[in-house]
Short mmCIF file of C-alpha atoms in Angstrom, two decimals:
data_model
loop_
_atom_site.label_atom_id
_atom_site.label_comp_id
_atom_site.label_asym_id
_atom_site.label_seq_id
_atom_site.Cartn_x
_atom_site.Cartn_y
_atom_site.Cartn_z
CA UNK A 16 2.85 0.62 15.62
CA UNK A 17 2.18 -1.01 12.35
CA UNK A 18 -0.57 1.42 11.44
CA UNK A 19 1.71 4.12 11.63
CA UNK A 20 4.77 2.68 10.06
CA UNK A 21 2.21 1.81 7.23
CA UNK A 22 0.85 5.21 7.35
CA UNK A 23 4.60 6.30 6.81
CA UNK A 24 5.08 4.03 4.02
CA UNK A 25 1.81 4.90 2.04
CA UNK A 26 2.87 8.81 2.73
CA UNK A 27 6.16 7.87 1.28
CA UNK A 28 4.52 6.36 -1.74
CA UNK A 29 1.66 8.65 -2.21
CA UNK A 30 3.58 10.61 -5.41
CA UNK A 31 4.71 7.12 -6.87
CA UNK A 32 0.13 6.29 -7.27
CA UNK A 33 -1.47 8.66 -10.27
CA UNK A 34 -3.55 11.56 -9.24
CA UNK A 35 -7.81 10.62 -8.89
CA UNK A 36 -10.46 12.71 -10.26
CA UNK A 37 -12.83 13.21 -7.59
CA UNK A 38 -14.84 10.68 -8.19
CA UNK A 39 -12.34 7.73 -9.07
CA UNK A 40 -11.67 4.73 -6.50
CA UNK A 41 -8.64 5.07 -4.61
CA UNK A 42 -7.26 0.76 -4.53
CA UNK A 43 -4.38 0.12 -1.94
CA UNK A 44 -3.10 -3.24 -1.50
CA UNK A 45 -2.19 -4.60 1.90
CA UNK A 46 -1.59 -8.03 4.00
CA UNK A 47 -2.98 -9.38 7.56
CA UNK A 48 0.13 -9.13 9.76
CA UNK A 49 0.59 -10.92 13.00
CA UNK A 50 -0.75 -7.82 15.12
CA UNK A 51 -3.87 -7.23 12.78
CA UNK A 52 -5.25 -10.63 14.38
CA UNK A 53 -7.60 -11.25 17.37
CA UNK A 54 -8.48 -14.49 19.56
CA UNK A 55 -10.18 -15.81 16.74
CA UNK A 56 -7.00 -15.94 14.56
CA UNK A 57 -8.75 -13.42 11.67
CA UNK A 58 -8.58 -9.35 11.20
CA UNK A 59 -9.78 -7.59 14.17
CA UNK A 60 -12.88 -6.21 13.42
CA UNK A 61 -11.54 -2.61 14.56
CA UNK A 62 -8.25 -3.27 12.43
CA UNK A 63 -10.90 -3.07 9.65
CA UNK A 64 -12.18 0.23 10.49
CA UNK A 65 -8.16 1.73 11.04
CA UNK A 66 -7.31 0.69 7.86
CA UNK A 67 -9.89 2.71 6.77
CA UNK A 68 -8.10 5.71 7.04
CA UNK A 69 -5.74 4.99 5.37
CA UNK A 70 -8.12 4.55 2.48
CA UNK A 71 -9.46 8.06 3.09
CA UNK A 72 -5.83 9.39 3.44
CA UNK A 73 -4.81 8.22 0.50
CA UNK A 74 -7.73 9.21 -1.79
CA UNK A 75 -7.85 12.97 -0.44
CA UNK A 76 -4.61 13.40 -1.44
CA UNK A 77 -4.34 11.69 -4.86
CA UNK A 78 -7.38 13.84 -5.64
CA UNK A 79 -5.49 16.85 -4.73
CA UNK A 80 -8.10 17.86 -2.11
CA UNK A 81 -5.09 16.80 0.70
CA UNK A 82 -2.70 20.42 -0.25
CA UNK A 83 -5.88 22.52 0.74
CA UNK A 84 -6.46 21.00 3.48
CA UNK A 85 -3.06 21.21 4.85
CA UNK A 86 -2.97 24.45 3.45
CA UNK A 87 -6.29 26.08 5.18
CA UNK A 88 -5.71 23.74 8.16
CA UNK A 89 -9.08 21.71 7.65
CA UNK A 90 -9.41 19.16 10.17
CA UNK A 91 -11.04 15.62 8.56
CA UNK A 92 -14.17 14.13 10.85
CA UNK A 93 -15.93 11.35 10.70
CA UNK A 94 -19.44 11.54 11.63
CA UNK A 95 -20.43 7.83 11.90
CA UNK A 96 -19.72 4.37 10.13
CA UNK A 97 -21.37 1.34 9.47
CA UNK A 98 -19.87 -1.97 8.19
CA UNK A 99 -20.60 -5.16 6.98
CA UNK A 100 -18.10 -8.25 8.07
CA UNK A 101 -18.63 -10.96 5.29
CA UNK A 102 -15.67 -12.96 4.98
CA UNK A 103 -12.36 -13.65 7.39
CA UNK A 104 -9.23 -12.19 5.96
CA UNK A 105 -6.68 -14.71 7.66
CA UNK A 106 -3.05 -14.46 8.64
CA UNK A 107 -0.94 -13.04 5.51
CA UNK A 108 -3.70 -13.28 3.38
CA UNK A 109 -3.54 -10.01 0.87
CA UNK A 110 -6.13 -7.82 0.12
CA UNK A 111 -7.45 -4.53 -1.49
CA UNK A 112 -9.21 -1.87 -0.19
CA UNK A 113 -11.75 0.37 -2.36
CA UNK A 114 -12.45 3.61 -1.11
CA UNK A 115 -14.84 6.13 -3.49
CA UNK A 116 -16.91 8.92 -2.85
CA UNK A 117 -20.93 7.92 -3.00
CA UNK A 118 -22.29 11.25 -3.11
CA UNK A 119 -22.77 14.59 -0.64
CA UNK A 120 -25.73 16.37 0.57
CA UNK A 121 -25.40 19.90 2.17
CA UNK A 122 -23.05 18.81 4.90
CA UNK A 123 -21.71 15.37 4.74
CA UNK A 124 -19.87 13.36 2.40
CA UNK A 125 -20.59 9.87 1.80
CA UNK A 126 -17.70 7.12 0.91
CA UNK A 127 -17.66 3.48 0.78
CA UNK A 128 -15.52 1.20 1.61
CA UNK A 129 -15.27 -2.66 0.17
CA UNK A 130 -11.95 -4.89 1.25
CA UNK A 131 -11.78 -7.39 -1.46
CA UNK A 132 -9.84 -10.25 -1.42
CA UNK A 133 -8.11 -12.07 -4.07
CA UNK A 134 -10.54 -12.98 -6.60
CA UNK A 135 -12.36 -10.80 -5.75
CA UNK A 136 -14.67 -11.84 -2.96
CA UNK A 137 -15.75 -9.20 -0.64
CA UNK A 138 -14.22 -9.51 2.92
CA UNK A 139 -15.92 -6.37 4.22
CA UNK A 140 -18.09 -3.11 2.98
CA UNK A 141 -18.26 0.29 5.09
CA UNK A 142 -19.96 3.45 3.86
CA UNK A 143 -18.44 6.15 6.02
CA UNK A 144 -20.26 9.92 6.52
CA UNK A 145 -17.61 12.27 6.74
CA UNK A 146 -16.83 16.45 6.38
CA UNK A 147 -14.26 18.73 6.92
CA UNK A 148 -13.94 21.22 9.84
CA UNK A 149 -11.58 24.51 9.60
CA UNK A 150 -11.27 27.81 11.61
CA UNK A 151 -14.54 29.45 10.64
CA UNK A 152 -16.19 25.99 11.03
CA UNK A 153 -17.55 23.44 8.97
CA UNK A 154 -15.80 23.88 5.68
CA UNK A 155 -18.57 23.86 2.67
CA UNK A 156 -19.37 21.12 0.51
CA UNK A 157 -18.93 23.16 -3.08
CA UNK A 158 -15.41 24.55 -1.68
CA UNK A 159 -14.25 21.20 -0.22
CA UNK A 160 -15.62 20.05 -4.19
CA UNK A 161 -14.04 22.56 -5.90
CA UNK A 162 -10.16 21.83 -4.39
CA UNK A 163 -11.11 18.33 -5.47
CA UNK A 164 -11.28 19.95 -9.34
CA UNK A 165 -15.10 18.19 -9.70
CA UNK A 166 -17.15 20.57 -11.76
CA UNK A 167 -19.82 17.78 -12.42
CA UNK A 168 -23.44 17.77 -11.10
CA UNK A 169 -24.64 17.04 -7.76
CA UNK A 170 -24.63 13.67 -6.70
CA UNK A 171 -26.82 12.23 -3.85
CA UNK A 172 -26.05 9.92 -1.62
CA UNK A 173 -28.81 6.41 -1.80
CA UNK A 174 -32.13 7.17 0.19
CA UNK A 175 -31.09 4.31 2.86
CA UNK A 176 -28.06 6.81 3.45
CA UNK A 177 -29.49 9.97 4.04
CA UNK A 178 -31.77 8.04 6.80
CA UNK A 179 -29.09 6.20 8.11
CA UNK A 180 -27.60 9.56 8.70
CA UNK A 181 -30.34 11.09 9.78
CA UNK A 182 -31.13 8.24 12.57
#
């Protein structure tokens, strides 16, 4: 219930954050609430990995890539995730999540993920593999690029990515 009603309230908000170019950092601040915690009295481990999304939700929209994809009907998937646990984030204990786009290659594209705390010490990092899927199928990188407004050159994703998503 919590991740929707702060789905809701980062929806409501979304026109209130400046628009991204494609391949600025979306930043949302949060806080470890009561129901975010496991036996261990931190952030769930999947909590980290909902929260997430929302990091994803917000940056396809602020770059403008979120209007064609409601308006062609693409459906978001994630194709795998990995993620590093480094530091607790405790009971009310705020925190920022980083979400930016690495690179692409001709199907996927690559995003990481880094919840800082404050100060800046890294709670957790993620690099996420994701595309888009619509009617016809897999929606192309260059289109999905080109909603996005980037006009710049290719950009890879790291070696150790490509065989992670190979593997």
């Amino acid at each position: 219930m919590v991740l929707l009603l702060r789905t809701l309230w980062k929806g409501l908000t979304l026109r209130f954050r400046a628009p991204l170019e494609a391949l600025e950092a979306s930043v949302l601040s949060f806080r470890v609430w009561p129901n975010d915690l496991d036996v261990n009295v931190h952030m769930n481990n999947g909590r980290f990995l909902s929260v997430m999304d929302l990091g994803r939700f917000d940056l396809t929209f602020r770059t403008g890539l979120g209007r064609a994809m409601l308006r062609n009907r693409w459906k978001p998937l994630v194709g795998g995730v990995t993620i590093r646990y480094r530091r607790s984030l405790d009971p009310f204990e705020a925190y920022e999540l980083h979400t930016r786009l690495l690179g692409w290659d001709a199907k996927w594209f690559f995003l990481e993920q880094r919840f800082v705390k404050r100060g800046g010490e890294l709670a957790a990092e993620g690099v996420v593999r994701a595309l888009f899927r619509g009617r016809e199928g897999n929606v192309p990188v260059a289109e999905v690029l080109s909603q996005m407004g980037y006009v710049g050159p290719d950009i890879n994703p790291p070696e150790a990515l490509r065989r992670w998503a190979e593997g």
